[in-house]
């Protein structure tokens, strides 16, 4: 059990310095948060969605006003370059504005009854208190992508951010309270993930768990949620194939591959993890890709012009190194690689060629700036290889042929397919995966359905 006043140190991955500390909370703090959220739900859920929407829009305005402050907090605790952190704050805020309006469209329906003296009325109501557990790679967006639809629908929320990146979450919640959202409606609990999540799992007042993180932890939460049959949203790991057909526009494919692969230093669940290039254009693509990647600047995310910040921790660096060493041992060749004078958590963009599917990087999520390139000969071959994964989150396809685009994307077993687009994520679209990449969708009108229960009234006249 967590002792009173224990703290968690928050470090800057670019410098290793401790930038702040937060309470290492446990079961006591987890239960207290649910007490407050349950109490707050009684009033919050009874407000009209227009009243809730007005408060969400005030929150949006404050987040926009404090964009630079929030971006700096994120870069200091997570490492991503300031320009990416600013982009994430805008992306995170877009969920607040989108769901402030979507809540107004929680329509019901009437259904013709069999008996002439009966009426059937269907409505959608908030599930109640929801618990969100979020990862370090998107410290703002992974919170608002859950909390915005939850609050808009009338739910209240308790959130445990990743221990590496709690500061962004804490500041976002301060702005929510400043906007007039009642204290109990949204709470952040920092600390021991096991103790906190176990307390929430056992608490029958918590009616929904929304998790973003590794597939391993997601499976554990899925098992624990069975005890009280909680609704579940899981956004888990990915292993995205990026396919470049022989007829692709090389410039588009290179730009899309760089955008997908090196965003957040490759630490996203939708990053291209394997690059399949038709054998007829491999040399042309590899040359152009290397030229563009070689221009990427590695450094402290606070520095002007930095494109790739540090990885989140030592284990992340070791994982990337292992994937590279394994591939080289199995015959891969290094086209570009990690020639940087920095050390610690910095890792330069690396490109491997002559890659085969036996290599670990072609099977396990790298979560780092490694781009393995392999070739293929036919559409049938590349679809089979691309689908040969327990993951099914994002895939990318570059082609100038419309028939190929439709036929191949329909065969890809992935929840998100970017066609000539390396950056498909957006608030209005249903983000989520097939297979072991998760359950449910976040974003779009699908995303608010995760936070409501459907009820019907059968009225005897
Ligand atoms: N599909 C998607 O949208 C996304 C998927 N991911 C995946 O997550 C992984 C990287 O993120 P990462 O943060 O390391 O993932 P983790 O699963 O380790 O952590 C995610 C969150 O879960 C918490 N957690 C860790 N262990 C447990 C546990 N046993 N019980 C309850 N909660 C726990 C963490 O807390 P603490 O920080 O205290 O350990 C953190 O808040 C990658 O696999 C990536 O693909 C990441 C982002 C998005
Ligand atoms: O956590 C992630 O990797 C995000 O879900 C990816 S995105 O939504 O920012 O594209």
Short mmCIF file of C-alpha atoms and ligand atoms in Angstrom, two decimals:
data_model
loop_
_atom_site.label_atom_id
_atom_site.label_comp_id
_atom_site.label_asym_id
_atom_site.label_seq_id
_atom_site.Cartn_x
_atom_site.Cartn_y
_atom_site.Cartn_z
CA UNK A 1 0.00 0.00 0.00
CA UNK A 2 1.21 3.54 -0.80
CA UNK A 3 2.43 5.45 2.25
CA UNK A 4 1.22 8.99 2.93
CA UNK A 5 3.16 11.83 1.25
CA UNK A 6 5.20 9.53 -1.00
CA UNK A 7 5.93 11.31 -4.29
CA UNK A 8 6.71 10.45 -7.89
CA UNK A 9 9.53 12.44 -9.52
CA UNK A 10 8.78 13.81 -12.99
CA UNK A 11 11.92 14.04 -15.10
CA UNK A 12 12.73 15.81 -18.35
CA UNK A 13 13.82 13.02 -20.76
CA UNK A 14 16.04 15.48 -22.67
CA UNK A 15 18.13 16.43 -19.63
CA UNK A 16 17.40 13.82 -16.95
CA UNK A 17 16.65 16.59 -14.46
CA UNK A 18 13.74 16.30 -12.01
CA UNK A 19 11.30 19.02 -13.02
CA UNK A 20 8.55 18.38 -10.45
CA UNK A 21 7.05 15.82 -8.10
CA UNK A 22 3.47 14.61 -7.77
CA UNK A 23 1.71 12.63 -5.05
CA UNK A 24 2.15 8.90 -5.29
CA UNK A 25 -1.49 8.16 -4.63
CA UNK A 26 -3.00 4.76 -4.05
CA UNK A 27 -6.24 3.09 -3.03
CA UNK A 28 -7.27 5.86 -0.63
CA UNK A 29 -6.96 8.60 -3.25
CA UNK A 30 -8.61 6.39 -5.89
CA UNK A 31 -11.68 5.76 -3.73
CA UNK A 32 -11.92 9.42 -2.64
CA UNK A 33 -11.94 10.46 -6.30
CA UNK A 34 -14.81 8.07 -7.08
CA UNK A 35 -16.73 9.37 -4.02
CA UNK A 36 -16.51 12.92 -5.41
CA UNK A 37 -17.26 11.86 -9.01
CA UNK A 38 -20.28 9.83 -7.94
CA UNK A 39 -21.62 12.76 -5.91
CA UNK A 40 -21.01 15.16 -8.78
CA UNK A 41 -22.73 12.84 -11.26
CA UNK A 42 -26.08 13.37 -9.53
CA UNK A 43 -26.16 17.03 -10.62
CA UNK A 44 -23.91 17.02 -13.71
CA UNK A 45 -26.01 14.37 -15.48
CA UNK A 46 -29.20 16.32 -14.79
CA UNK A 47 -27.92 19.54 -16.40
CA UNK A 48 -29.01 20.07 -19.98
CA UNK A 49 -26.40 19.14 -22.56
CA UNK A 50 -26.48 22.80 -23.63
CA UNK A 51 -25.33 23.82 -20.14
CA UNK A 52 -22.58 21.18 -20.21
CA UNK A 53 -21.64 22.22 -23.75
CA UNK A 54 -21.26 25.86 -22.71
CA UNK A 55 -18.83 24.83 -19.95
CA UNK A 56 -16.87 22.59 -22.34
CA UNK A 57 -16.57 25.51 -24.75
CA UNK A 58 -15.22 27.70 -21.93
CA UNK A 59 -12.70 24.96 -21.19
CA UNK A 60 -11.77 24.92 -24.91
CA UNK A 61 -11.21 28.67 -24.85
CA UNK A 62 -8.94 28.45 -21.78
CA UNK A 63 -6.92 25.59 -23.30
CA UNK A 64 -6.50 27.67 -26.46
CA UNK A 65 -5.45 30.70 -24.39
CA UNK A 66 -2.89 28.61 -22.47
CA UNK A 67 -1.64 26.66 -25.52
CA UNK A 68 1.98 27.78 -25.23
CA UNK A 69 2.14 27.02 -21.49
CA UNK A 70 0.58 23.57 -21.95
CA UNK A 71 2.88 22.75 -24.88
CA UNK A 72 5.96 23.69 -22.86
CA UNK A 73 4.82 21.53 -19.92
CA UNK A 74 4.34 18.61 -22.32
CA UNK A 75 7.75 18.99 -23.99
CA UNK A 76 9.49 19.20 -20.62
CA UNK A 77 7.84 16.04 -19.24
CA UNK A 78 7.44 13.94 -22.42
CA UNK A 79 10.22 15.17 -24.72
CA UNK A 80 8.39 15.78 -28.00
CA UNK A 81 9.46 18.90 -29.92
CA UNK A 82 7.56 22.08 -29.00
CA UNK A 83 5.98 22.27 -32.45
CA UNK A 84 4.59 18.72 -32.00
CA UNK A 85 3.45 19.49 -28.45
CA UNK A 86 1.61 22.55 -29.75
CA UNK A 87 0.03 20.37 -32.40
CA UNK A 88 -1.06 17.88 -29.76
CA UNK A 89 -2.65 20.60 -27.61
CA UNK A 90 -4.68 21.70 -30.65
CA UNK A 91 -5.55 18.06 -31.44
CA UNK A 92 -6.55 17.48 -27.80
CA UNK A 93 -8.62 20.66 -27.79
CA UNK A 94 -10.40 19.63 -30.99
CA UNK A 95 -12.00 16.76 -29.06
CA UNK A 96 -13.37 19.23 -26.49
CA UNK A 97 -14.96 21.44 -29.16
CA UNK A 98 -16.19 18.49 -31.24
CA UNK A 99 -17.92 16.80 -28.31
CA UNK A 100 -19.30 20.04 -26.93
CA UNK A 101 -21.47 19.92 -30.06
CA UNK A 102 -21.84 16.15 -30.47
CA UNK A 103 -23.50 15.90 -27.04
CA UNK A 104 -26.39 17.86 -28.51
CA UNK A 105 -26.97 15.03 -30.98
CA UNK A 106 -27.50 12.23 -28.49
CA UNK A 107 -30.80 11.60 -30.23
CA UNK A 108 -33.30 8.92 -29.26
CA UNK A 109 -36.06 7.36 -31.36
CA UNK A 110 -39.62 6.08 -31.22
CA UNK A 111 -40.41 2.57 -32.49
CA UNK A 112 -43.90 1.51 -33.72
CA UNK A 113 -45.39 -0.82 -31.10
CA UNK A 114 -47.20 -4.05 -31.95
CA UNK A 115 -50.20 -3.10 -29.80
CA UNK A 116 -52.09 0.04 -30.73
CA UNK A 117 -52.28 1.12 -27.09
CA UNK A 118 -48.52 0.97 -26.48
CA UNK A 119 -45.72 3.38 -27.28
CA UNK A 120 -41.97 2.63 -27.43
CA UNK A 121 -39.49 5.44 -26.77
CA UNK A 122 -35.70 4.92 -26.94
CA UNK A 123 -33.18 7.24 -25.26
CA UNK A 124 -29.41 7.29 -24.58
CA UNK A 125 -28.31 8.12 -21.05
CA UNK A 126 -24.84 8.65 -19.48
CA UNK A 127 -23.33 5.50 -17.96
CA UNK A 128 -22.21 7.28 -14.76
CA UNK A 129 -18.69 7.52 -13.31
CA UNK A 130 -15.99 6.57 -15.84
CA UNK A 131 -12.32 5.80 -15.14
CA UNK A 132 -9.63 6.62 -17.70
CA UNK A 133 -6.07 5.31 -17.63
CA UNK A 134 -3.79 7.01 -20.15
CA UNK A 135 -0.27 6.65 -21.65
CA UNK A 136 2.73 8.97 -21.69
CA UNK A 137 3.04 9.40 -25.45
CA UNK A 138 0.10 11.79 -25.86
CA UNK A 139 -0.35 13.33 -22.39
CA UNK A 140 -3.17 15.68 -23.47
CA UNK A 141 -4.99 14.09 -26.42
CA UNK A 142 -5.41 10.68 -24.81
CA UNK A 143 -7.21 12.38 -21.91
CA UNK A 144 -9.54 14.71 -23.82
CA UNK A 145 -10.35 11.95 -26.36
CA UNK A 146 -11.99 10.13 -23.42
CA UNK A 147 -13.07 12.89 -21.09
CA UNK A 148 -14.70 15.21 -23.65
CA UNK A 149 -17.34 12.71 -24.84
CA UNK A 150 -17.79 11.47 -21.27
CA UNK A 151 -18.52 14.93 -19.84
CA UNK A 152 -20.60 15.97 -22.85
CA UNK A 153 -22.88 12.95 -22.38
CA UNK A 154 -23.29 13.68 -18.64
CA UNK A 155 -20.75 11.28 -17.17
CA UNK A 156 -18.13 12.27 -14.60
CA UNK A 157 -14.54 11.09 -14.81
CA UNK A 158 -11.58 9.98 -12.72
CA UNK A 159 -8.28 9.88 -14.63
CA UNK A 160 -4.93 8.25 -13.91
CA UNK A 161 -2.31 9.69 -16.27
CA UNK A 162 0.98 7.93 -16.96
CA UNK A 163 3.43 8.47 -14.10
CA UNK A 164 5.97 9.84 -16.59
CA UNK A 165 3.65 12.62 -17.75
CA UNK A 166 1.19 13.77 -15.05
CA UNK A 167 1.80 17.52 -15.29
CA UNK A 168 -0.09 18.12 -18.53
CA UNK A 169 -3.11 16.27 -17.13
CA UNK A 170 -3.04 18.27 -13.88
CA UNK A 171 -2.89 21.60 -15.75
CA UNK A 172 -5.69 20.58 -18.14
CA UNK A 173 -7.91 19.78 -15.17
CA UNK A 174 -7.08 23.11 -13.47
CA UNK A 175 -8.31 24.86 -16.62
CA UNK A 176 -11.50 22.76 -16.62
CA UNK A 177 -12.27 23.90 -13.07
CA UNK A 178 -11.39 27.50 -14.00
CA UNK A 179 -13.93 27.19 -16.84
CA UNK A 180 -16.63 26.39 -14.29
CA UNK A 181 -16.76 22.62 -14.61
CA UNK A 182 -17.50 21.49 -11.01
CA UNK A 183 -14.52 20.07 -9.08
CA UNK A 184 -15.97 16.58 -8.73
CA UNK A 185 -16.77 16.17 -12.43
CA UNK A 186 -13.16 15.64 -13.53
CA UNK A 187 -10.40 14.44 -11.23
CA UNK A 188 -6.81 13.42 -11.75
CA UNK A 189 -5.28 10.75 -9.50
CA UNK A 190 -1.51 10.28 -9.78
CA UNK A 191 0.37 7.33 -8.38
CA UNK A 192 0.54 3.58 -8.28
CA UNK A 193 -1.20 2.31 -11.39
CA UNK A 194 -1.87 -1.11 -9.89
CA UNK A 195 -3.42 0.14 -6.63
CA UNK A 196 -5.45 2.86 -8.31
CA UNK A 197 -6.79 0.73 -11.15
CA UNK A 198 -7.56 -2.19 -8.82
CA UNK A 199 -9.59 0.15 -6.59
CA UNK A 200 -11.53 1.45 -9.59
CA UNK A 201 -12.04 -2.06 -10.99
CA UNK A 202 -13.52 -3.26 -7.69
CA UNK A 203 -15.79 -0.21 -7.31
CA UNK A 204 -19.24 -0.94 -8.75
CA UNK A 205 -19.92 2.84 -8.96
CA UNK A 206 -17.34 2.95 -11.78
CA UNK A 207 -19.36 1.85 -14.79
CA UNK A 208 -16.81 2.27 -17.56
CA UNK A 209 -13.06 1.88 -18.05
CA UNK A 210 -11.36 3.67 -20.94
CA UNK A 211 -7.73 2.67 -21.39
CA UNK A 212 -5.02 3.64 -23.84
CA UNK A 213 -1.73 1.86 -23.59
CA UNK A 214 -0.05 -1.46 -24.19
CA UNK A 215 -1.97 -4.53 -25.26
CA UNK A 216 -0.51 -6.43 -22.29
CA UNK A 217 -2.00 -4.05 -19.74
CA UNK A 218 -5.21 -3.81 -21.74
CA UNK A 219 -5.72 -7.57 -21.50
CA UNK A 220 -5.17 -7.43 -17.73
CA UNK A 221 -7.77 -4.68 -17.35
CA UNK A 222 -10.21 -6.61 -19.52
CA UNK A 223 -9.97 -9.57 -17.15
CA UNK A 224 -10.38 -7.41 -14.03
CA UNK A 225 -13.38 -5.53 -15.46
CA UNK A 226 -15.35 -8.79 -15.67
CA UNK A 227 -15.92 -8.84 -11.88
CA UNK A 228 -18.38 -5.93 -12.06
CA UNK A 229 -19.13 -6.13 -15.82
CA UNK A 230 -17.86 -2.66 -16.64
CA UNK A 231 -18.13 -1.15 -20.13
CA UNK A 232 -14.69 -1.14 -21.72
CA UNK A 233 -12.84 0.92 -24.33
CA UNK A 234 -9.33 -0.26 -25.14
CA UNK A 235 -6.94 1.58 -27.45
CA UNK A 236 -3.93 -0.72 -27.45
CA UNK A 237 -0.78 -1.43 -29.37
CA UNK A 238 -0.26 -1.30 -33.10
CA UNK A 239 2.19 -2.49 -35.74
CA UNK A 240 1.35 -0.48 -38.84
CA UNK A 241 2.36 -1.68 -42.30
CA UNK A 242 3.08 1.08 -44.82
CA UNK A 243 2.69 -0.16 -48.41
CA UNK A 244 4.16 1.65 -51.44
CA UNK A 245 2.76 0.22 -54.68
CA UNK A 246 4.76 0.30 -57.91
CA UNK A 247 2.51 3.07 -59.29
CA UNK A 248 2.82 5.28 -56.19
CA UNK A 249 3.80 8.95 -56.31
CA UNK A 250 7.25 8.63 -54.67
CA UNK A 251 7.23 12.14 -53.21
CA UNK A 252 3.82 11.57 -51.58
CA UNK A 253 4.95 8.16 -50.27
CA UNK A 254 8.18 9.56 -48.80
CA UNK A 255 6.39 12.49 -47.14
CA UNK A 256 3.70 10.18 -45.76
CA UNK A 257 6.24 7.66 -44.49
CA UNK A 258 8.30 10.35 -42.72
CA UNK A 259 5.16 11.89 -41.17
CA UNK A 260 3.92 8.54 -39.91
CA UNK A 261 7.25 7.05 -38.85
CA UNK A 262 8.99 9.90 -37.03
CA UNK A 263 6.11 11.74 -35.30
CA UNK A 264 6.82 11.69 -31.55
CA UNK A 265 10.16 9.98 -32.35
CA UNK A 266 8.17 6.97 -33.56
CA UNK A 267 6.41 6.64 -30.18
CA UNK A 268 2.85 6.42 -31.42
CA UNK A 269 0.60 3.39 -31.80
CA UNK A 270 -0.13 4.33 -35.42
CA UNK A 271 3.49 4.80 -36.55
CA UNK A 272 4.56 2.88 -39.65
CA UNK A 273 6.43 -0.05 -38.10
CA UNK A 274 7.16 -1.93 -41.38
CA UNK A 275 7.57 -0.41 -44.84
CA UNK A 276 6.74 -2.58 -47.85
CA UNK A 277 7.96 -1.17 -51.19
CA UNK A 278 7.28 -2.73 -54.59
CA UNK A 279 10.56 -4.15 -55.87
CA UNK A 280 10.40 -2.04 -59.04
CA UNK A 281 10.78 1.23 -57.11
CA UNK A 282 12.78 0.21 -54.04
CA UNK A 283 15.96 2.06 -55.01
CA UNK A 284 14.14 5.23 -55.98
CA UNK A 285 12.03 5.21 -52.81
CA UNK A 286 14.94 4.33 -50.47
CA UNK A 287 17.13 7.11 -51.91
CA UNK A 288 14.44 9.77 -51.60
CA UNK A 289 13.37 8.54 -48.12
CA UNK A 290 16.99 8.61 -46.84
CA UNK A 291 17.54 12.15 -48.19
CA UNK A 292 14.46 13.43 -46.34
CA UNK A 293 15.12 11.52 -43.09
CA UNK A 294 18.77 12.63 -42.99
CA UNK A 295 17.53 16.23 -42.69
CA UNK A 296 15.66 15.52 -39.42
CA UNK A 297 17.28 17.27 -36.45
CA UNK A 298 17.60 15.36 -33.16
CA UNK A 299 17.71 17.30 -29.88
CA UNK A 300 15.98 18.83 -26.89
CA UNK A 301 12.38 19.49 -27.89
CA UNK A 302 12.65 23.04 -26.50
CA UNK A 303 15.31 23.91 -29.09
CA UNK A 304 14.24 25.67 -32.29
CA UNK A 305 14.12 23.43 -35.35
CA UNK A 306 14.28 20.08 -33.51
CA UNK A 307 12.30 17.34 -35.27
CA UNK A 308 13.05 14.35 -33.05
CA UNK A 309 13.23 14.61 -29.27
CA UNK A 310 14.48 12.01 -26.78
CA UNK A 311 12.74 8.68 -26.21
CA UNK A 312 10.76 8.45 -22.98
CA UNK A 313 13.15 6.25 -21.00
CA UNK A 314 16.12 3.88 -21.07
CA UNK A 315 13.99 0.80 -21.76
CA UNK A 316 12.63 2.47 -24.88
CA UNK A 317 16.19 3.06 -26.15
CA UNK A 318 17.19 -0.52 -25.37
CA UNK A 319 14.14 -1.84 -27.27
CA UNK A 320 15.05 0.11 -30.43
CA UNK A 321 18.67 -1.02 -30.16
CA UNK A 322 17.53 -4.64 -29.79
CA UNK A 323 15.33 -4.40 -32.89
CA UNK A 324 18.21 -2.96 -34.94
CA UNK A 325 20.81 -5.47 -33.71
CA UNK A 326 18.44 -8.40 -34.31
CA UNK A 327 17.72 -7.23 -37.87
CA UNK A 328 21.42 -6.70 -38.68
CA UNK A 329 22.22 -10.16 -37.28
CA UNK A 330 19.59 -11.59 -39.64
CA UNK A 331 20.95 -9.87 -42.76
CA UNK A 332 19.50 -6.35 -42.78
CA UNK A 333 21.66 -3.47 -44.01
CA UNK A 334 21.84 -0.03 -42.40
CA UNK A 335 21.01 2.69 -44.93
CA UNK A 336 21.03 5.46 -42.31
CA UNK A 337 21.55 5.15 -38.65
CA UNK A 338 21.80 6.85 -35.34
CA UNK A 339 24.91 8.88 -36.20
CA UNK A 340 24.31 11.43 -33.45
CA UNK A 341 26.75 12.77 -30.91
CA UNK A 342 24.12 13.03 -28.22
CA UNK A 343 23.61 10.21 -25.76
CA UNK A 344 21.25 9.11 -22.99
CA UNK A 345 17.71 9.03 -24.37
CA UNK A 346 18.39 10.55 -27.80
CA UNK A 347 18.22 8.14 -30.74
CA UNK A 348 18.76 9.18 -34.35
CA UNK A 349 16.39 8.16 -37.14
CA UNK A 350 17.47 4.79 -38.49
CA UNK A 351 16.63 3.12 -41.82
CA UNK A 352 17.25 -0.56 -42.56
CA UNK A 353 16.98 -2.27 -45.95
CA UNK A 354 17.16 -5.90 -47.07
CA UNK A 355 14.71 -6.65 -44.25
CA UNK A 356 12.73 -9.89 -43.96
CA UNK A 357 9.67 -10.90 -41.96
CA UNK A 358 11.72 -13.07 -39.57
CA UNK A 359 13.18 -9.98 -37.93
CA UNK A 360 11.75 -8.87 -34.56
CA UNK A 361 11.06 -5.32 -35.84
CA UNK A 362 8.67 -6.82 -38.41
CA UNK A 363 6.65 -8.57 -35.68
CA UNK A 364 6.91 -6.52 -32.44
CA UNK A 365 6.05 -2.85 -31.93
CA UNK A 366 9.31 -0.85 -31.98
CA UNK A 367 7.92 2.41 -30.56
CA UNK A 368 10.99 4.31 -31.79
CA UNK A 369 12.59 6.01 -34.84
CA UNK A 370 13.40 2.82 -36.78
CA UNK A 371 12.19 2.36 -40.38
CA UNK A 372 12.67 -1.20 -41.75
CA UNK A 373 12.18 -1.43 -45.52
CA UNK A 374 11.34 -4.68 -47.30
CA UNK A 375 10.18 -5.37 -50.86
CA UNK A 376 7.25 -7.25 -52.39
CA UNK A 377 6.23 -8.38 -55.87
CA UNK A 378 2.42 -8.71 -55.96
CA UNK A 379 -0.67 -7.16 -54.31
CA UNK A 380 -1.71 -10.60 -53.00
CA UNK A 381 1.69 -11.10 -51.35
CA UNK A 382 1.83 -7.72 -49.65
CA UNK A 383 -1.75 -7.90 -48.33
CA UNK A 384 -1.03 -11.33 -46.83
CA UNK A 385 2.19 -10.12 -45.19
CA UNK A 386 0.63 -6.87 -43.97
CA UNK A 387 -2.26 -8.75 -42.32
CA UNK A 388 0.07 -11.29 -40.70
CA UNK A 389 0.00 -9.57 -37.29
CA UNK A 390 -2.01 -9.82 -34.04
CA UNK A 391 -2.46 -6.05 -34.33
CA UNK A 392 -4.95 -4.23 -36.52
CA UNK A 393 -4.85 -0.53 -35.67
CA UNK A 394 -3.46 1.56 -38.59
CA UNK A 395 -2.15 0.75 -42.06
CA UNK A 396 -0.99 3.01 -44.91
CA UNK A 397 -1.24 2.56 -48.67
CA UNK A 398 0.39 4.71 -51.34
CA UNK A 399 -0.88 4.26 -54.87
CA UNK A 400 -2.15 6.44 -57.72
CA UNK A 401 -4.56 3.75 -58.90
CA UNK A 402 -8.11 4.11 -57.55
CA UNK A 403 -9.02 0.46 -58.06
CA UNK A 404 -5.89 -0.65 -56.18
CA UNK A 405 -6.65 1.83 -53.39
CA UNK A 406 -10.17 0.49 -52.88
CA UNK A 407 -9.41 -3.20 -53.40
CA UNK A 408 -6.30 -3.31 -51.17
CA UNK A 409 -7.68 -1.08 -48.39
CA UNK A 410 -10.79 -3.27 -48.17
CA UNK A 411 -8.59 -6.34 -47.67
CA UNK A 412 -6.38 -4.75 -44.99
CA UNK A 413 -7.47 -5.92 -41.49
CA UNK A 414 -6.97 -2.53 -39.85
CA UNK A 415 -9.32 -0.02 -38.23
CA UNK A 416 -7.62 2.96 -39.86
CA UNK A 417 -6.21 2.98 -43.42
CA UNK A 418 -4.38 6.08 -44.66
CA UNK A 419 -4.54 6.19 -48.45
CA UNK A 420 -1.75 8.52 -49.63
CA UNK A 421 -2.11 9.97 -46.11
CA UNK A 422 0.46 9.44 -43.34
CA UNK A 423 -1.48 11.40 -40.71
CA UNK A 424 -5.14 10.22 -40.64
CA UNK A 425 -5.95 10.91 -36.97
CA UNK A 426 -8.64 13.55 -36.42
CA UNK A 427 -11.38 14.22 -33.85
CA UNK A 428 -14.32 13.58 -36.19
CA UNK A 429 -13.19 10.07 -37.24
CA UNK A 430 -13.63 6.80 -35.26
CA UNK A 431 -10.10 5.91 -34.06
CA UNK A 432 -9.59 2.28 -33.07
CA UNK A 433 -8.34 -1.12 -34.09
CA UNK A 434 -9.16 -4.68 -35.11
CA UNK A 435 -7.85 -7.79 -33.33
CA UNK A 436 -5.53 -7.15 -30.34
CA UNK A 437 -5.33 -3.41 -31.01
CA UNK A 438 -8.38 -2.87 -28.87
CA UNK A 439 -12.11 -2.51 -28.38
CA UNK A 440 -14.38 0.38 -29.24
CA UNK A 441 -13.73 3.65 -31.03
CA UNK A 442 -12.67 7.15 -29.90
CA UNK A 443 -13.56 10.24 -31.90
CA UNK A 444 -16.52 10.86 -34.15
CA UNK A 445 -20.10 10.06 -33.23
CA UNK A 446 -18.96 6.50 -32.46
CA UNK A 447 -16.83 7.89 -29.63
CA UNK A 448 -19.72 9.24 -27.59
CA UNK A 449 -21.64 5.97 -27.82
CA UNK A 450 -18.96 4.48 -25.55
CA UNK A 451 -20.25 6.67 -22.69
CA UNK A 452 -24.00 6.11 -22.91
CA UNK A 453 -26.46 3.33 -22.14
CA UNK A 454 -29.45 2.75 -24.42
CA UNK A 455 -32.82 2.59 -22.61
CA UNK A 456 -36.33 2.17 -23.91
CA UNK A 457 -39.67 3.03 -22.36
CA UNK A 458 -42.63 0.76 -23.10
CA UNK A 459 -45.74 2.84 -22.36
CA UNK A 460 -49.12 1.20 -21.88
CA UNK A 461 -51.78 3.86 -22.66
N1 LIG B 1 -3.94 2.30 -29.44
C1 LIG B 1 -3.59 3.49 -28.98
O1 LIG B 1 -4.26 4.51 -29.18
C2 LIG B 1 -2.36 3.61 -28.14
C3 LIG B 1 -1.60 2.53 -27.72
N2 LIG B 1 -0.47 2.71 -26.96
C4 LIG B 1 0.39 1.58 -26.62
O2 LIG B 1 0.88 1.69 -25.25
C5 LIG B 1 2.26 1.39 -25.20
C6 LIG B 1 3.07 2.59 -24.78
O3 LIG B 1 2.44 3.30 -23.80
P1 LIG B 1 2.73 2.97 -22.26
O4 LIG B 1 2.31 4.12 -21.46
O5 LIG B 1 4.11 2.44 -22.05
O6 LIG B 1 1.75 1.77 -21.98
P2 LIG B 1 1.44 1.11 -20.58
O7 LIG B 1 0.38 0.16 -20.89
O8 LIG B 1 2.60 0.65 -19.81
O9 LIG B 1 0.84 2.33 -19.66
C7 LIG B 1 -0.34 2.95 -20.03
C8 LIG B 1 -1.05 3.40 -18.77
O10 LIG B 1 -1.40 2.24 -18.03
C9 LIG B 1 -0.87 2.31 -16.70
N3 LIG B 1 -0.54 0.96 -16.27
C10 LIG B 1 0.64 0.31 -16.41
N4 LIG B 1 0.54 -0.93 -15.89
C11 LIG B 1 -0.71 -1.03 -15.37
C12 LIG B 1 -1.44 -2.06 -14.70
N5 LIG B 1 -0.88 -3.25 -14.44
N6 LIG B 1 -2.72 -1.83 -14.33
C13 LIG B 1 -3.30 -0.64 -14.59
N7 LIG B 1 -2.67 0.37 -15.23
C14 LIG B 1 -1.40 0.17 -15.61
C15 LIG B 1 0.33 3.21 -16.82
O11 LIG B 1 0.60 3.76 -15.54
P3 LIG B 1 2.15 4.10 -15.15
O12 LIG B 1 2.55 5.17 -16.06
O13 LIG B 1 2.06 4.55 -13.73
O14 LIG B 1 2.92 2.84 -15.34
C16 LIG B 1 -0.17 4.25 -17.83
O15 LIG B 1 -0.98 5.21 -17.18
C17 LIG B 1 2.62 0.92 -26.56
O16 LIG B 1 2.37 -0.46 -26.69
C18 LIG B 1 1.63 1.65 -27.47
O17 LIG B 1 1.40 1.06 -28.70
C19 LIG B 1 -0.08 3.93 -26.52
C20 LIG B 1 -0.83 5.03 -26.91
C21 LIG B 1 -1.97 4.95 -27.77
O1 LIG B 2 -1.50 7.25 -28.62
C1 LIG B 2 -1.33 7.32 -29.81
O2 LIG B 2 -0.40 6.80 -30.40
C2 LIG B 2 -2.35 8.13 -30.52
O3 LIG B 2 -3.60 7.47 -30.42
C3 LIG B 2 -1.99 8.34 -31.95
S1 LIG B 2 -2.84 9.68 -32.60
O4 LIG B 2 -4.26 9.64 -32.19
O5 LIG B 2 -2.19 10.90 -32.06
O6 LIG B 2 -2.66 9.55 -34.04
#
